[in-house]
CSV table of N, CA, C and O in Angstrom, one decimal:
chain,number,residue,atom,x,y,z
G,1,UNK,N,0.6,-0.8,-0.1
G,1,UNK,CA,-0.1,0.0,0.0
G,1,UNK,C,1.2,1.2,-0.3
G,1,UNK,O,1.6,1.1,0.8
G,2,UNK,N,0.6,2.3,-1.1
G,2,UNK,CA,1.2,3.5,-0.8
G,2,UNK,C,0.7,4.5,-0.6
G,2,UNK,O,1.5,5.7,-0.1
G,3,UNK,N,-1.1,4.7,-0.1
G,3,UNK,CA,-1.1,6.1,0.4
G,3,UNK,C,-1.3,5.6,1.5
G,3,UNK,O,-1.1,5.0,2.6
G,4,UNK,N,-1.6,6.6,1.9
G,4,UNK,CA,-1.6,7.0,3.2
G,4,UNK,C,-2.6,6.3,4.2
G,4,UNK,O,-3.8,6.2,3.6
G,5,UNK,N,-2.8,5.8,5.4
G,5,UNK,CA,-3.8,5.3,6.3
G,5,UNK,C,-5.1,6.8,6.8
G,5,UNK,O,-4.7,7.8,6.1
G,6,UNK,N,-6.0,6.4,7.0
G,6,UNK,CA,-7.2,7.2,7.0
G,6,UNK,C,-6.7,7.9,8.5
G,6,UNK,O,-6.9,8.8,8.9
G,7,UNK,N,-5.7,6.8,9.6
G,7,UNK,CA,-5.3,7.7,10.6
G,7,UNK,C,-4.0,8.5,10.5
G,7,UNK,O,-4.4,9.1,10.8
G,8,UNK,N,-3.7,8.4,9.6
G,8,UNK,CA,-2.2,9.0,9.0
G,8,UNK,C,-3.1,10.3,8.6
G,8,UNK,O,-2.7,11.3,8.9
G,9,UNK,N,-4.3,10.5,7.9
G,9,UNK,CA,-5.1,11.3,7.4
G,9,UNK,C,-5.5,12.5,8.6
G,9,UNK,O,-5.3,13.3,8.3
G,10,UNK,N,-6.3,11.8,9.1
G,10,UNK,CA,-7.2,12.3,10.3
G,10,UNK,C,-7.2,12.3,11.4
G,10,UNK,O,-7.6,12.5,12.5
G,11,UNK,N,-5.7,11.5,11.9
G,11,UNK,CA,-5.8,11.0,12.9
G,11,UNK,C,-6.6,10.0,13.7
G,11,UNK,O,-7.1,9.5,13.2
G,12,UNK,N,-5.8,9.1,14.8
G,12,UNK,CA,-6.3,7.4,15.4
G,12,UNK,C,-7.3,7.4,15.7
G,12,UNK,O,-8.2,6.7,15.4
G,13,UNK,N,-8.3,8.6,16.3
G,13,UNK,CA,-9.6,8.8,16.7
G,13,UNK,C,-10.6,9.7,15.7
G,13,UNK,O,-10.0,11.1,15.6
G,14,UNK,N,-11.9,9.2,15.7
G,14,UNK,CA,-12.9,10.1,14.9
G,14,UNK,C,-14.0,9.6,16.2
G,14,UNK,O,-14.1,9.2,17.4
G,15,UNK,N,-14.8,11.1,16.4
G,15,UNK,CA,-15.6,11.3,17.1
G,15,UNK,C,-17.1,10.5,16.6
G,15,UNK,O,-17.3,11.1,15.5
G,16,UNK,N,-18.2,10.0,17.1
G,16,UNK,CA,-19.9,9.3,16.6
G,16,UNK,C,-20.1,9.5,17.6
G,16,UNK,O,-20.5,9.0,18.5
G,17,UNK,N,-20.8,10.7,18.0
G,17,UNK,CA,-21.9,10.9,18.8
G,17,UNK,C,-20.6,12.1,19.7
G,17,UNK,O,-19.6,12.8,19.7
G,18,UNK,N,-21.0,11.4,21.0
G,18,UNK,CA,-19.9,11.5,21.9
G,18,UNK,C,-19.0,10.8,22.0
G,18,UNK,O,-17.9,10.6,23.3
G,19,UNK,N,-18.8,9.7,21.3
G,19,UNK,CA,-17.9,8.1,21.5
G,19,UNK,C,-16.6,8.5,20.7
G,19,UNK,O,-16.5,8.7,19.2
G,20,UNK,N,-15.7,8.4,21.2
G,20,UNK,CA,-14.2,8.8,20.2
G,20,UNK,C,-14.0,6.7,19.7
G,20,UNK,O,-14.2,6.2,20.4
G,21,UNK,N,-13.8,6.9,18.6
G,21,UNK,CA,-13.7,5.3,17.8
G,21,UNK,C,-12.5,5.2,16.9
G,21,UNK,O,-12.0,6.8,16.7
G,22,UNK,N,-11.9,4.1,16.5
G,22,UNK,CA,-10.9,4.2,15.8
G,22,UNK,C,-11.2,4.5,14.2
G,22,UNK,O,-11.8,4.0,13.7
G,23,UNK,N,-10.2,5.3,14.1
G,23,UNK,CA,-10.4,5.9,12.3
G,23,UNK,C,-10.3,4.8,11.3
G,23,UNK,O,-11.4,4.9,10.6
G,24,UNK,N,-9.4,4.0,11.8
G,24,UNK,CA,-9.3,3.0,10.6
G,24,UNK,C,-10.3,1.9,11.0
G,24,UNK,O,-10.8,1.2,9.7
G,25,UNK,N,-10.6,1.3,11.8
G,25,UNK,CA,-11.6,0.6,11.8
G,25,UNK,C,-13.2,1.4,11.3
G,25,UNK,O,-13.8,0.3,11.0
G,26,UNK,N,-13.6,2.4,11.7
G,26,UNK,CA,-14.7,2.8,11.2
G,26,UNK,C,-14.7,3.2,9.5
G,26,UNK,O,-16.2,3.1,9.0
G,27,UNK,N,-13.9,3.8,9.1
G,27,UNK,CA,-13.3,4.3,7.7
G,27,UNK,C,-13.7,2.8,6.8
G,27,UNK,O,-13.7,3.2,5.4
G,28,UNK,N,-12.9,1.9,7.9
G,28,UNK,CA,-12.6,0.7,6.6
G,28,UNK,C,-13.3,0.1,5.7
G,28,UNK,O,-14.4,-0.4,6.3
G,29,UNK,N,-13.0,0.2,5.0
G,29,UNK,CA,-14.8,-0.8,3.7
G,29,UNK,C,-15.0,0.0,3.4
G,29,UNK,O,-16.4,0.0,2.1
G,30,UNK,N,-15.1,1.5,3.6
G,30,UNK,CA,-16.3,2.2,3.0
G,30,UNK,C,-15.9,2.6,1.3
G,30,UNK,O,-14.3,2.9,1.3
G,31,UNK,N,-16.7,2.6,0.6
G,31,UNK,CA,-16.8,2.9,-0.8
G,31,UNK,C,-16.2,4.5,-1.0
G,31,UNK,O,-15.2,4.9,-1.7
G,32,UNK,N,-17.1,5.4,-0.3
G,32,UNK,CA,-16.9,6.9,-0.2
G,32,UNK,C,-17.1,7.5,1.0
G,32,UNK,O,-17.4,7.3,2.1
G,33,UNK,N,-16.0,8.5,1.3
G,33,UNK,CA,-16.0,9.2,2.4
G,33,UNK,C,-15.4,10.6,1.7
G,33,UNK,O,-14.8,11.1,1.1
G,34,UNK,N,-16.6,11.5,2.5
G,34,UNK,CA,-16.8,12.7,1.7
G,34,UNK,C,-16.0,13.3,3.3
G,34,UNK,O,-16.5,13.2,4.9
G,35,UNK,N,-15.7,14.3,3.4
G,35,UNK,CA,-14.8,15.9,3.9
G,35,UNK,C,-15.6,16.5,3.9
G,35,UNK,O,-15.7,17.4,2.8
G,36,UNK,N,-16.2,17.2,4.9
G,36,UNK,CA,-17.2,18.1,5.3
G,36,UNK,C,-16.7,19.4,5.9
G,36,UNK,O,-16.4,18.9,7.9
G,37,UNK,N,-15.9,20.1,5.6
G,37,UNK,CA,-15.3,21.6,6.3
G,37,UNK,C,-16.7,22.4,6.1
G,37,UNK,O,-17.3,22.8,5.2
G,38,UNK,N,-16.9,22.7,7.3
G,38,UNK,CA,-18.5,23.6,8.1
G,38,UNK,C,-17.8,24.2,9.3
G,38,UNK,O,-16.8,24.2,9.9
G,39,UNK,N,-18.6,25.2,9.5
G,39,UNK,CA,-18.2,26.2,10.8
G,39,UNK,C,-20.0,26.4,11.3
G,39,UNK,O,-20.6,27.3,10.8
G,40,UNK,N,-19.8,26.8,12.9
G,40,UNK,CA,-21.0,27.2,13.3
G,40,UNK,C,-21.5,28.9,13.1
G,40,UNK,O,-22.5,29.0,12.7
G,41,UNK,N,-20.6,29.5,12.9
G,41,UNK,CA,-20.7,30.6,12.6
G,41,UNK,C,-20.6,30.6,10.8
G,41,UNK,O,-21.3,32.2,10.4
G,42,UNK,N,-20.6,30.2,10.3
G,42,UNK,CA,-20.7,30.2,8.9
G,42,UNK,C,-21.9,29.9,8.4
G,42,UNK,O,-22.7,29.0,8.5
G,43,UNK,N,-22.8,31.0,8.1
G,43,UNK,CA,-24.5,31.0,8.4
G,43,UNK,C,-24.9,29.9,6.4
G,43,UNK,O,-26.0,29.0,6.7
G,44,UNK,N,-23.8,30.2,5.1
G,44,UNK,CA,-23.9,29.7,4.5
G,44,UNK,C,-24.0,27.6,5.1
G,44,UNK,O,-24.4,27.0,4.7
G,45,UNK,N,-23.1,27.8,5.7
G,45,UNK,CA,-22.8,26.3,6.3
G,45,UNK,C,-23.8,25.9,6.7
G,45,UNK,O,-25.1,24.9,6.5
G,46,UNK,N,-24.5,26.6,7.6
G,46,UNK,CA,-25.7,26.7,8.0
G,46,UNK,C,-27.1,25.8,7.0
G,46,UNK,O,-28.2,25.6,8.0
G,47,UNK,N,-27.3,27.0,6.3
G,47,UNK,CA,-28.5,26.7,5.2
G,47,UNK,C,-28.2,25.4,4.9
G,47,UNK,O,-29.2,24.5,4.9
G,48,UNK,N,-26.6,25.1,4.5
G,48,UNK,CA,-26.6,23.8,3.9
G,48,UNK,C,-26.6,22.3,4.5
G,48,UNK,O,-27.4,21.2,3.8
G,49,UNK,N,-26.3,22.6,5.9
G,49,UNK,CA,-26.4,21.2,6.4
G,49,UNK,C,-27.3,20.1,6.1
G,49,UNK,O,-27.5,19.4,6.1
G,50,UNK,N,-28.4,20.7,6.5
G,50,UNK,CA,-29.8,20.3,6.7
G,50,UNK,C,-30.0,19.5,5.4
G,50,UNK,O,-30.6,18.1,5.2
G,51,UNK,N,-30.0,19.9,4.2
G,51,UNK,CA,-29.8,19.2,3.2
G,51,UNK,C,-28.9,17.8,2.9
G,51,UNK,O,-28.9,17.1,2.7
G,52,UNK,N,-27.8,18.4,3.2
G,52,UNK,CA,-26.6,17.1,3.7
G,52,UNK,C,-27.4,15.9,4.1
G,52,UNK,O,-26.6,14.9,4.1
G,53,UNK,N,-27.6,16.6,5.7
G,53,UNK,CA,-28.0,15.4,6.8
G,53,UNK,C,-29.4,15.0,5.5
G,53,UNK,O,-29.0,13.0,5.8
G,54,UNK,N,-30.3,15.6,4.7
G,54,UNK,CA,-31.5,14.5,4.5
G,54,UNK,C,-30.3,13.6,3.7
G,54,UNK,O,-31.0,12.3,3.0
G,55,UNK,N,-29.8,14.0,2.4
G,55,UNK,CA,-28.8,13.2,1.5
G,55,UNK,C,-28.4,12.2,2.1
G,55,UNK,O,-28.0,10.9,1.7
G,56,UNK,N,-27.7,12.2,3.4
G,56,UNK,CA,-26.2,11.2,4.0
G,56,UNK,C,-27.7,10.6,4.8
G,56,UNK,O,-27.7,8.9,4.4
G,57,UNK,N,-29.1,10.9,5.2
G,57,UNK,CA,-29.4,9.6,5.8
G,57,UNK,C,-30.4,8.5,4.9
G,57,UNK,O,-30.7,7.9,4.5
G,58,UNK,N,-31.0,9.5,3.5
G,58,UNK,CA,-31.3,8.8,2.6
G,58,UNK,C,-30.1,7.6,1.9
G,58,UNK,O,-30.1,6.5,1.4
G,59,UNK,N,-29.1,8.2,1.8
G,59,UNK,CA,-27.9,7.0,1.0
G,59,UNK,C,-27.8,6.2,2.5
G,59,UNK,O,-27.4,4.8,2.2
G,60,UNK,N,-27.7,6.5,4.1
G,60,UNK,CA,-27.2,5.1,4.7
G,60,UNK,C,-28.5,4.7,4.4
G,60,UNK,O,-28.5,3.3,4.5
G,61,UNK,N,-29.9,4.5,4.6
G,61,UNK,CA,-31.2,4.1,4.1
G,61,UNK,C,-30.9,3.2,3.1
G,61,UNK,O,-31.2,1.9,3.2
G,62,UNK,N,-30.3,3.6,1.8
G,62,UNK,CA,-30.8,2.6,1.0
G,62,UNK,C,-29.0,1.5,0.9
G,62,UNK,O,-28.5,0.8,0.3
G,63,UNK,N,-28.5,1.9,1.7
G,63,UNK,CA,-27.1,0.4,2.5
G,63,UNK,C,-26.1,1.0,1.6
G,63,UNK,O,-25.2,0.0,1.6
G,64,UNK,N,-25.7,1.9,0.9
G,64,UNK,CA,-24.5,2.6,0.5
G,64,UNK,C,-23.3,2.5,1.6
G,64,UNK,O,-23.5,3.1,2.6
G,65,UNK,N,-22.2,2.2,1.1
G,65,UNK,CA,-21.4,2.0,1.8
G,65,UNK,C,-20.3,3.9,1.7
G,65,UNK,O,-19.7,3.9,1.3
G,66,UNK,N,-20.8,4.7,2.6
G,66,UNK,CA,-20.9,5.8,2.5
G,66,UNK,C,-20.6,6.4,3.8
G,66,UNK,O,-21.4,6.2,4.8
G,67,UNK,N,-19.5,7.3,3.9
G,67,UNK,CA,-19.1,8.4,5.5
G,67,UNK,C,-18.6,9.9,5.4
G,67,UNK,O,-18.4,9.7,4.5
G,68,UNK,N,-19.5,10.1,5.9
G,68,UNK,CA,-19.2,11.8,6.1
G,68,UNK,C,-18.1,12.0,7.6
G,68,UNK,O,-18.5,11.5,8.6
G,69,UNK,N,-16.8,12.8,7.5
G,69,UNK,CA,-16.4,13.5,8.6
G,69,UNK,C,-16.7,15.1,8.1
G,69,UNK,O,-16.0,15.5,7.4
G,70,UNK,N,-17.1,15.4,9.5
G,70,UNK,CA,-17.1,16.9,10.2
G,70,UNK,C,-15.9,17.2,10.3
G,70,UNK,O,-15.4,17.0,11.1
G,71,UNK,N,-15.3,18.1,9.5
G,71,UNK,CA,-14.2,18.9,10.4
G,71,UNK,C,-14.7,20.1,10.2
G,71,UNK,O,-14.8,21.1,9.2
G,72,UNK,N,-14.1,21.1,11.5
G,72,UNK,CA,-14.5,22.0,12.3
G,72,UNK,C,-13.7,23.0,12.0
G,72,UNK,O,-12.7,22.8,11.7
G,73,UNK,N,-14.3,24.0,11.7
G,73,UNK,CA,-13.5,25.8,12.2
G,73,UNK,C,-14.1,26.6,12.5
G,73,UNK,O,-13.7,27.8,12.4
G,74,UNK,N,-14.8,25.9,13.7
G,74,UNK,CA,-15.4,26.5,14.7
G,74,UNK,C,-14.6,27.0,15.5
G,74,UNK,O,-13.0,26.9,15.5
G,75,UNK,N,-15.0,28.7,15.5
G,75,UNK,CA,-13.3,29.1,16.7
G,75,UNK,C,-13.5,28.4,17.9
G,75,UNK,O,-12.4,29.2,19.2
G,76,UNK,N,-14.4,27.6,19.0
G,76,UNK,CA,-14.3,27.4,20.2
G,76,UNK,C,-15.1,26.1,20.2
G,76,UNK,O,-15.8,25.6,19.6
G,77,UNK,N,-14.5,25.3,21.7
G,77,UNK,CA,-14.9,24.0,21.6
G,77,UNK,C,-16.6,24.0,21.6
G,77,UNK,O,-17.2,23.6,21.2
G,78,UNK,N,-17.5,25.4,22.2
G,78,UNK,CA,-19.0,24.9,22.7
G,78,UNK,C,-19.5,25.3,21.1
G,78,UNK,O,-20.7,24.7,20.9
G,79,UNK,N,-18.8,26.2,20.2
G,79,UNK,CA,-19.4,26.0,19.0
G,79,UNK,C,-19.4,25.2,18.4
G,79,UNK,O,-20.3,24.8,17.7
G,80,UNK,N,-18.6,24.2,18.0
G,80,UNK,CA,-17.9,22.9,17.5
G,80,UNK,C,-19.5,22.2,18.0
G,80,UNK,O,-20.1,21.2,17.1
G,81,UNK,N,-19.3,22.0,19.6
G,81,UNK,CA,-19.9,20.7,19.7
G,81,UNK,C,-21.9,21.0,19.5
G,81,UNK,O,-22.5,20.5,19.4
G,82,UNK,N,-21.8,22.7,20.1
G,82,UNK,CA,-23.8,22.9,19.8
G,82,UNK,C,-23.4,22.9,17.9
G,82,UNK,O,-25.1,22.5,17.8
G,83,UNK,N,-22.6,22.6,17.4
G,83,UNK,CA,-23.0,22.8,15.7
G,83,UNK,C,-22.7,21.4,15.8
G,83,UNK,O,-24.0,20.8,14.5
G,84,UNK,N,-22.2,20.4,15.7
G,84,UNK,CA,-21.9,18.9,15.6
G,84,UNK,C,-23.4,17.7,16.6
G,84,UNK,O,-23.4,16.9,15.2
G,85,UNK,N,-24.1,18.7,17.4
G,85,UNK,CA,-24.9,18.2,17.7
G,85,UNK,C,-26.4,17.4,17.0
G,85,UNK,O,-26.2,16.8,17.3
G,86,UNK,N,-26.0,18.1,16.1
G,86,UNK,CA,-27.2,17.9,15.1
G,86,UNK,C,-27.3,16.7,13.8
G,86,UNK,O,-27.9,16.8,12.9
G,87,UNK,N,-25.5,16.8,13.9
G,87,UNK,CA,-24.8,16.0,12.7
G,87,UNK,C,-24.8,14.6,13.1
G,87,UNK,O,-25.0,14.1,13.9
G,88,UNK,N,-25.6,14.0,11.9
G,88,UNK,CA,-25.1,11.9,12.3
G,88,UNK,C,-24.3,11.3,11.6
G,88,UNK,O,-24.3,10.2,12.3
G,89,UNK,N,-23.1,11.9,11.7
G,89,UNK,CA,-21.8,11.6,10.8
G,89,UNK,C,-20.7,11.5,11.7
G,89,UNK,O,-21.0,12.2,12.8
G,90,UNK,N,-19.4,11.1,11.4
G,90,UNK,CA,-18.4,11.6,11.9
G,90,UNK,C,-17.8,12.8,12.2
G,90,UNK,O,-18.5,13.3,11.4
G,91,UNK,N,-16.8,12.8,13.5
G,91,UNK,CA,-16.2,14.2,13.6
G,91,UNK,C,-14.6,13.9,13.6
G,91,UNK,O,-15.1,13.2,14.8
G,92,UNK,N,-14.0,15.1,13.3
G,92,UNK,CA,-12.5,15.3,13.9
G,92,UNK,C,-12.7,15.8,15.3
G,92,UNK,O,-13.5,17.2,15.0
G,93,UNK,N,-12.5,15.7,16.4
G,93,UNK,CA,-12.6,16.0,18.3
G,93,UNK,C,-12.4,17.9,17.4
G,93,UNK,O,-11.4,17.8,17.1
G,94,UNK,N,-12.5,18.3,18.1
G,94,UNK,CA,-12.3,20.1,18.0
G,94,UNK,C,-11.0,20.2,19.1
G,94,UNK,O,-10.4,19.7,20.7
């Protein structure tokens, strides 16, 4: 294997809600992984997030091998937590 592992790219742990999970284990075998760069302070992002949640849920319900990782540009941990709370996918910790 010549490429980077998921943990080399994103770190060894991701958040799944309030739980830390192994990056390599949770992303292993996924056909598509989306990286969602967003922030609580970004009004356009906040407008887009509900549409992305709907699309994500539809793809998950269809049994597709797909995951999203939220990468925050928030300015503090509280803003990150408040915004991530509504998201059904994984996230890099703040």
